[in-house]
mmCIF file with all atom_site columns, C-alpha atoms in Angstrom:
data_model
loop_
_atom_site.group_PDB
_atom_site.id
_atom_site.type_symbol
_atom_site.label_atom_id
_atom_site.label_alt_id
_atom_site.label_comp_id
_atom_site.label_asym_id
_atom_site.label_entity_id
_atom_site.label_seq_id
_atom_site.pdbx_PDB_ins_code
_atom_site.Cartn_x
_atom_site.Cartn_y
_atom_site.Cartn_z
_atom_site.occupancy
_atom_site.B_iso_or_equiv
_atom_site.pdbx_formal_charge
_atom_site.auth_seq_id
_atom_site.auth_comp_id
_atom_site.auth_asym_id
_atom_site.auth_atom_id
_atom_site.pdbx_PDB_model_num
ATOM 1   C CA . UNK Y 1 1   ? -5.667  -55.766 -13.148 1.00 48.00 ? 114 UNK Y CA 1
ATOM 2   C CA . UNK Y 1 2   ? -4.781  -55.555 -16.697 1.00 48.00 ? 115 UNK Y CA 1
ATOM 3   C CA . UNK Y 1 3   ? -2.149  -54.364 -18.193 1.00 45.00 ? 116 UNK Y CA 1
ATOM 4   C CA . UNK Y 1 4   ? -3.756  -51.855 -20.103 1.00 47.00 ? 117 UNK Y CA 1
ATOM 5   C CA . UNK Y 1 5   ? -5.405  -50.369 -16.624 1.00 51.00 ? 118 UNK Y CA 1
ATOM 6   C CA . UNK Y 1 6   ? -1.899  -50.492 -14.870 1.00 51.00 ? 119 UNK Y CA 1
ATOM 7   C CA . UNK Y 1 7   ? -0.709  -48.506 -17.672 1.00 49.00 ? 120 UNK Y CA 1
ATOM 8   C CA . UNK Y 1 8   ? -3.325  -46.177 -17.524 1.00 49.00 ? 121 UNK Y CA 1
ATOM 9   C CA . UNK Y 1 9   ? -3.151  -46.119 -13.903 1.00 50.00 ? 122 UNK Y CA 1
ATOM 10  C CA . UNK Y 1 10  ? -0.270  -44.745 -13.248 1.00 57.00 ? 123 UNK Y CA 1
ATOM 11  C CA . UNK Y 1 11  ? -0.984  -42.132 -16.152 1.00 79.00 ? 124 UNK Y CA 1
ATOM 12  C CA . UNK Y 1 12  ? -3.400  -40.009 -14.059 1.00 93.00 ? 125 UNK Y CA 1
ATOM 13  C CA . UNK Y 1 13  ? -1.576  -36.890 -11.630 1.00 95.00 ? 126 UNK Y CA 1
ATOM 14  C CA . UNK Y 1 14  ? -3.993  -35.640 -9.431  1.00 97.00 ? 127 UNK Y CA 1
ATOM 15  C CA . UNK Y 1 15  ? -2.043  -32.268 -8.077  1.00 97.00 ? 128 UNK Y CA 1
ATOM 16  C CA . UNK Y 1 16  ? -3.588  -29.418 -9.579  1.00 97.00 ? 129 UNK Y CA 1
ATOM 17  C CA . UNK Y 1 17  ? -7.018  -30.732 -9.373  1.00 98.00 ? 130 UNK Y CA 1
ATOM 18  C CA . UNK Y 1 18  ? -5.793  -31.476 -5.563  1.00 98.00 ? 131 UNK Y CA 1
ATOM 19  C CA . UNK Y 1 19  ? -4.885  -27.962 -5.822  1.00 98.00 ? 132 UNK Y CA 1
ATOM 20  C CA . UNK Y 1 20  ? -7.135  -25.566 -6.903  1.00 98.00 ? 133 UNK Y CA 1
ATOM 21  C CA . UNK Y 1 21  ? -9.904  -28.016 -4.832  1.00 98.00 ? 134 UNK Y CA 1
ATOM 22  C CA . UNK Y 1 22  ? -8.073  -27.064 -1.994  1.00 98.00 ? 135 UNK Y CA 1
ATOM 23  C CA . UNK Y 1 23  ? -7.996  -23.292 -2.486  1.00 98.00 ? 136 UNK Y CA 1
ATOM 24  C CA . UNK Y 1 24  ? -11.855 -23.129 -2.930  1.00 98.00 ? 137 UNK Y CA 1
ATOM 25  C CA . UNK Y 1 25  ? -12.344 -24.819 0.045   1.00 98.00 ? 138 UNK Y CA 1
ATOM 26  C CA . UNK Y 1 26  ? -9.794  -22.140 1.998   1.00 98.00 ? 139 UNK Y CA 1
ATOM 27  C CA . UNK Y 1 27  ? -11.414 -19.864 0.740   1.00 98.00 ? 140 UNK Y CA 1
ATOM 28  C CA . UNK Y 1 28  ? -15.013 -20.497 1.341   1.00 98.00 ? 141 UNK Y CA 1
ATOM 29  C CA . UNK Y 1 29  ? -13.738 -21.248 5.106   1.00 98.00 ? 142 UNK Y CA 1
ATOM 30  C CA . UNK Y 1 30  ? -12.732 -16.867 4.617   1.00 97.00 ? 143 UNK Y CA 1
ATOM 31  C CA . UNK Y 1 31  ? -16.364 -16.643 3.628   1.00 97.00 ? 144 UNK Y CA 1
ATOM 32  C CA . UNK Y 1 32  ? -17.179 -17.483 6.301   1.00 97.00 ? 145 UNK Y CA 1
ATOM 33  C CA . UNK Y 1 33  ? -15.359 -16.228 8.453   1.00 97.00 ? 146 UNK Y CA 1
ATOM 34  C CA . UNK Y 1 34  ? -15.992 -12.588 6.639   1.00 96.00 ? 147 UNK Y CA 1
ATOM 35  C CA . UNK Y 1 35  ? -20.238 -13.507 7.076   1.00 95.00 ? 148 UNK Y CA 1
ATOM 36  C CA . UNK Y 1 36  ? -19.637 -13.893 10.741  1.00 95.00 ? 149 UNK Y CA 1
ATOM 37  C CA . UNK Y 1 37  ? -17.704 -10.346 10.812  1.00 95.00 ? 150 UNK Y CA 1
ATOM 38  C CA . UNK Y 1 38  ? -20.287 -8.323  8.550   1.00 95.00 ? 151 UNK Y CA 1
ATOM 39  C CA . UNK Y 1 39  ? -22.674 -10.436 5.490   1.00 94.00 ? 152 UNK Y CA 1
ATOM 40  C CA . UNK Y 1 40  ? -20.950 -10.493 2.474   1.00 94.00 ? 153 UNK Y CA 1
ATOM 41  C CA . UNK Y 1 41  ? -22.601 -8.577  -0.737  1.00 95.00 ? 154 UNK Y CA 1
ATOM 42  C CA . UNK Y 1 42  ? -24.530 -10.385 -3.162  1.00 94.00 ? 155 UNK Y CA 1
ATOM 43  C CA . UNK Y 1 43  ? -21.926 -10.004 -5.548  1.00 94.00 ? 156 UNK Y CA 1
ATOM 44  C CA . UNK Y 1 44  ? -19.534 -12.028 -3.342  1.00 95.00 ? 157 UNK Y CA 1
ATOM 45  C CA . UNK Y 1 45  ? -21.667 -14.665 -3.241  1.00 95.00 ? 158 UNK Y CA 1
ATOM 46  C CA . UNK Y 1 46  ? -22.922 -15.116 -6.371  1.00 96.00 ? 159 UNK Y CA 1
ATOM 47  C CA . UNK Y 1 47  ? -18.795 -14.185 -7.802  1.00 96.00 ? 160 UNK Y CA 1
ATOM 48  C CA . UNK Y 1 48  ? -17.467 -17.518 -5.163  1.00 97.00 ? 161 UNK Y CA 1
ATOM 49  C CA . UNK Y 1 49  ? -20.662 -19.728 -5.923  1.00 96.00 ? 162 UNK Y CA 1
ATOM 50  C CA . UNK Y 1 50  ? -19.579 -19.224 -9.979  1.00 97.00 ? 163 UNK Y CA 1
ATOM 51  C CA . UNK Y 1 51  ? -15.835 -20.110 -9.130  1.00 97.00 ? 164 UNK Y CA 1
ATOM 52  C CA . UNK Y 1 52  ? -16.593 -22.803 -6.712  1.00 97.00 ? 165 UNK Y CA 1
ATOM 53  C CA . UNK Y 1 53  ? -19.223 -24.424 -8.941  1.00 96.00 ? 166 UNK Y CA 1
ATOM 54  C CA . UNK Y 1 54  ? -16.660 -24.349 -11.945 1.00 96.00 ? 167 UNK Y CA 1
ATOM 55  C CA . UNK Y 1 55  ? -14.661 -26.283 -9.535  1.00 97.00 ? 168 UNK Y CA 1
ATOM 56  C CA . UNK Y 1 56  ? -16.790 -28.939 -8.627  1.00 96.00 ? 169 UNK Y CA 1
ATOM 57  C CA . UNK Y 1 57  ? -17.785 -29.261 -11.683 1.00 95.00 ? 170 UNK Y CA 1
ATOM 58  C CA . UNK Y 1 58  ? -14.458 -29.808 -13.763 1.00 95.00 ? 171 UNK Y CA 1
ATOM 59  C CA . UNK Y 1 59  ? -12.149 -31.331 -11.073 1.00 97.00 ? 172 UNK Y CA 1
ATOM 60  C CA . UNK Y 1 60  ? -14.238 -32.820 -8.140  1.00 97.00 ? 173 UNK Y CA 1
ATOM 61  C CA . UNK Y 1 61  ? -15.818 -34.693 -10.957 1.00 96.00 ? 174 UNK Y CA 1
ATOM 62  C CA . UNK Y 1 62  ? -13.053 -35.848 -12.701 1.00 97.00 ? 175 UNK Y CA 1
ATOM 63  C CA . UNK Y 1 63  ? -11.102 -37.257 -9.420  1.00 97.00 ? 176 UNK Y CA 1
ATOM 64  C CA . UNK Y 1 64  ? -14.476 -38.791 -9.160  1.00 97.00 ? 177 UNK Y CA 1
ATOM 65  C CA . UNK Y 1 65  ? -14.897 -40.455 -12.553 1.00 96.00 ? 178 UNK Y CA 1
ATOM 66  C CA . UNK Y 1 66  ? -11.302 -41.659 -11.808 1.00 96.00 ? 179 UNK Y CA 1
ATOM 67  C CA . UNK Y 1 67  ? -11.709 -42.743 -8.597  1.00 96.00 ? 180 UNK Y CA 1
ATOM 68  C CA . UNK Y 1 68  ? -15.025 -45.034 -9.354  1.00 94.00 ? 181 UNK Y CA 1
ATOM 69  C CA . UNK Y 1 69  ? -12.802 -46.778 -12.499 1.00 94.00 ? 182 UNK Y CA 1
ATOM 70  C CA . UNK Y 1 70  ? -10.234 -47.653 -9.997  1.00 94.00 ? 183 UNK Y CA 1
ATOM 71  C CA . UNK Y 1 71  ? -7.299  -45.592 -11.812 1.00 96.00 ? 184 UNK Y CA 1
ATOM 72  C CA . UNK Y 1 72  ? -6.452  -43.782 -8.731  1.00 96.00 ? 185 UNK Y CA 1
ATOM 73  C CA . UNK Y 1 73  ? -2.898  -44.481 -6.599  1.00 96.00 ? 186 UNK Y CA 1
ATOM 74  C CA . UNK Y 1 74  ? -3.697  -45.708 -3.641  1.00 96.00 ? 187 UNK Y CA 1
ATOM 75  C CA . UNK Y 1 75  ? -1.603  -42.168 -2.260  1.00 96.00 ? 188 UNK Y CA 1
ATOM 76  C CA . UNK Y 1 76  ? -4.042  -40.361 -4.548  1.00 97.00 ? 189 UNK Y CA 1
ATOM 77  C CA . UNK Y 1 77  ? -7.704  -42.603 -3.483  1.00 97.00 ? 190 UNK Y CA 1
ATOM 78  C CA . UNK Y 1 78  ? -6.164  -41.497 0.011   1.00 97.00 ? 191 UNK Y CA 1
ATOM 79  C CA . UNK Y 1 79  ? -5.794  -37.704 -0.522  1.00 98.00 ? 192 UNK Y CA 1
ATOM 80  C CA . UNK Y 1 80  ? -9.192  -37.954 -2.328  1.00 97.00 ? 193 UNK Y CA 1
ATOM 81  C CA . UNK Y 1 81  ? -10.993 -39.531 0.529   1.00 97.00 ? 194 UNK Y CA 1
ATOM 82  C CA . UNK Y 1 82  ? -9.719  -36.915 2.286   1.00 98.00 ? 195 UNK Y CA 1
ATOM 83  C CA . UNK Y 1 83  ? -10.412 -34.602 0.586   1.00 97.00 ? 196 UNK Y CA 1
ATOM 84  C CA . UNK Y 1 84  ? -14.348 -36.275 0.160   1.00 97.00 ? 197 UNK Y CA 1
ATOM 85  C CA . UNK Y 1 85  ? -14.222 -36.448 4.226   1.00 97.00 ? 198 UNK Y CA 1
ATOM 86  C CA . UNK Y 1 86  ? -13.877 -32.322 4.316   1.00 98.00 ? 199 UNK Y CA 1
ATOM 87  C CA . UNK Y 1 87  ? -16.193 -31.252 1.837   1.00 97.00 ? 200 UNK Y CA 1
ATOM 88  C CA . UNK Y 1 88  ? -18.293 -33.507 3.846   1.00 97.00 ? 201 UNK Y CA 1
ATOM 89  C CA . UNK Y 1 89  ? -17.400 -31.305 6.771   1.00 97.00 ? 202 UNK Y CA 1
ATOM 90  C CA . UNK Y 1 90  ? -18.484 -28.359 4.914   1.00 97.00 ? 203 UNK Y CA 1
ATOM 91  C CA . UNK Y 1 91  ? -21.643 -29.195 4.176   1.00 96.00 ? 204 UNK Y CA 1
ATOM 92  C CA . UNK Y 1 92  ? -23.262 -26.354 5.932   1.00 96.00 ? 205 UNK Y CA 1
ATOM 93  C CA . UNK Y 1 93  ? -20.988 -23.510 5.227   1.00 97.00 ? 206 UNK Y CA 1
ATOM 94  C CA . UNK Y 1 94  ? -22.528 -24.857 1.372   1.00 97.00 ? 207 UNK Y CA 1
ATOM 95  C CA . UNK Y 1 95  ? -25.761 -24.970 2.676   1.00 96.00 ? 208 UNK Y CA 1
ATOM 96  C CA . UNK Y 1 96  ? -25.597 -21.198 4.307   1.00 95.00 ? 209 UNK Y CA 1
ATOM 97  C CA . UNK Y 1 97  ? -24.180 -19.566 0.522   1.00 95.00 ? 210 UNK Y CA 1
ATOM 98  C CA . UNK Y 1 98  ? -26.662 -21.652 -1.464  1.00 94.00 ? 211 UNK Y CA 1
ATOM 99  C CA . UNK Y 1 99  ? -23.607 -23.021 -3.263  1.00 96.00 ? 212 UNK Y CA 1
ATOM 100 C CA . UNK Y 1 100 ? -23.933 -26.679 -5.642  1.00 95.00 ? 213 UNK Y CA 1
ATOM 101 C CA . UNK Y 1 101 ? -23.290 -29.359 -3.250  1.00 95.00 ? 214 UNK Y CA 1
ATOM 102 C CA . UNK Y 1 102 ? -20.267 -31.462 -3.994  1.00 96.00 ? 215 UNK Y CA 1
ATOM 103 C CA . UNK Y 1 103 ? -21.269 -34.997 -5.699  1.00 93.00 ? 216 UNK Y CA 1
ATOM 104 C CA . UNK Y 1 104 ? -18.695 -38.059 -4.423  1.00 92.00 ? 217 UNK Y CA 1
ATOM 105 C CA . UNK Y 1 105 ? -20.904 -40.304 -6.765  1.00 89.00 ? 218 UNK Y CA 1
ATOM 106 C CA . UNK Y 1 106 ? -20.461 -40.277 -10.786 1.00 81.00 ? 219 UNK Y CA 1
ATOM 107 C CA . UNK Y 1 107 ? -24.138 -39.786 -12.279 1.00 71.00 ? 220 UNK Y CA 1
ATOM 108 C CA . UNK Y 1 108 ? -25.165 -38.081 -15.901 1.00 65.00 ? 221 UNK Y CA 1
ATOM 109 C CA . UNK Y 1 109 ? -24.592 -34.806 -15.904 1.00 60.00 ? 222 UNK Y CA 1
ATOM 110 C CA . UNK Y 1 110 ? -27.065 -31.838 -14.526 1.00 59.00 ? 223 UNK Y CA 1
ATOM 111 C CA . UNK Y 1 111 ? -28.490 -30.645 -17.569 1.00 65.00 ? 224 UNK Y CA 1
ATOM 112 C CA . UNK Y 1 112 ? -29.313 -26.658 -17.523 1.00 59.00 ? 225 UNK Y CA 1
ATOM 113 C CA . UNK Y 1 113 ? -33.100 -26.017 -16.144 1.00 62.00 ? 226 UNK Y CA 1
ATOM 114 C CA . UNK Y 1 114 ? -35.005 -23.841 -19.872 1.00 65.00 ? 227 UNK Y CA 1
ATOM 115 C CA . UNK Y 1 115 ? -37.772 -21.618 -18.139 1.00 58.00 ? 228 UNK Y CA 1
ATOM 116 C CA . UNK Y 1 116 ? -40.999 -21.038 -20.763 1.00 62.00 ? 229 UNK Y CA 1
ATOM 117 C CA . UNK Y 1 117 ? -42.587 -18.240 -21.140 1.00 66.00 ? 230 UNK Y CA 1
ATOM 118 C CA . UNK Y 1 118 ? -46.324 -18.614 -20.843 1.00 57.00 ? 231 UNK Y CA 1
#
């Protein structure tokens, strides 16, 4: 590893990212519990899907990026892997509420779909 990579590796802080993602994981589990008791409204589902998508597009994508570059400290990499495992374990709830699926590898950014009249 070069000196530049070694310096950069120690400067990445993921604590806020992990907190925000964990908050959404907790909220998803709670949404599932609420929906088991009585169906949630379409508005609740929509509002949550916006927050969920924002966290995945911003915070999770940031972690995936730094992990793929090998820039996370060993403890942070372990935290990231555990977070990915937990998200994979929630696939049934993610599918149930038709939410954006987490992407655990880098890829091109999603493109907006444009619909044309005609």
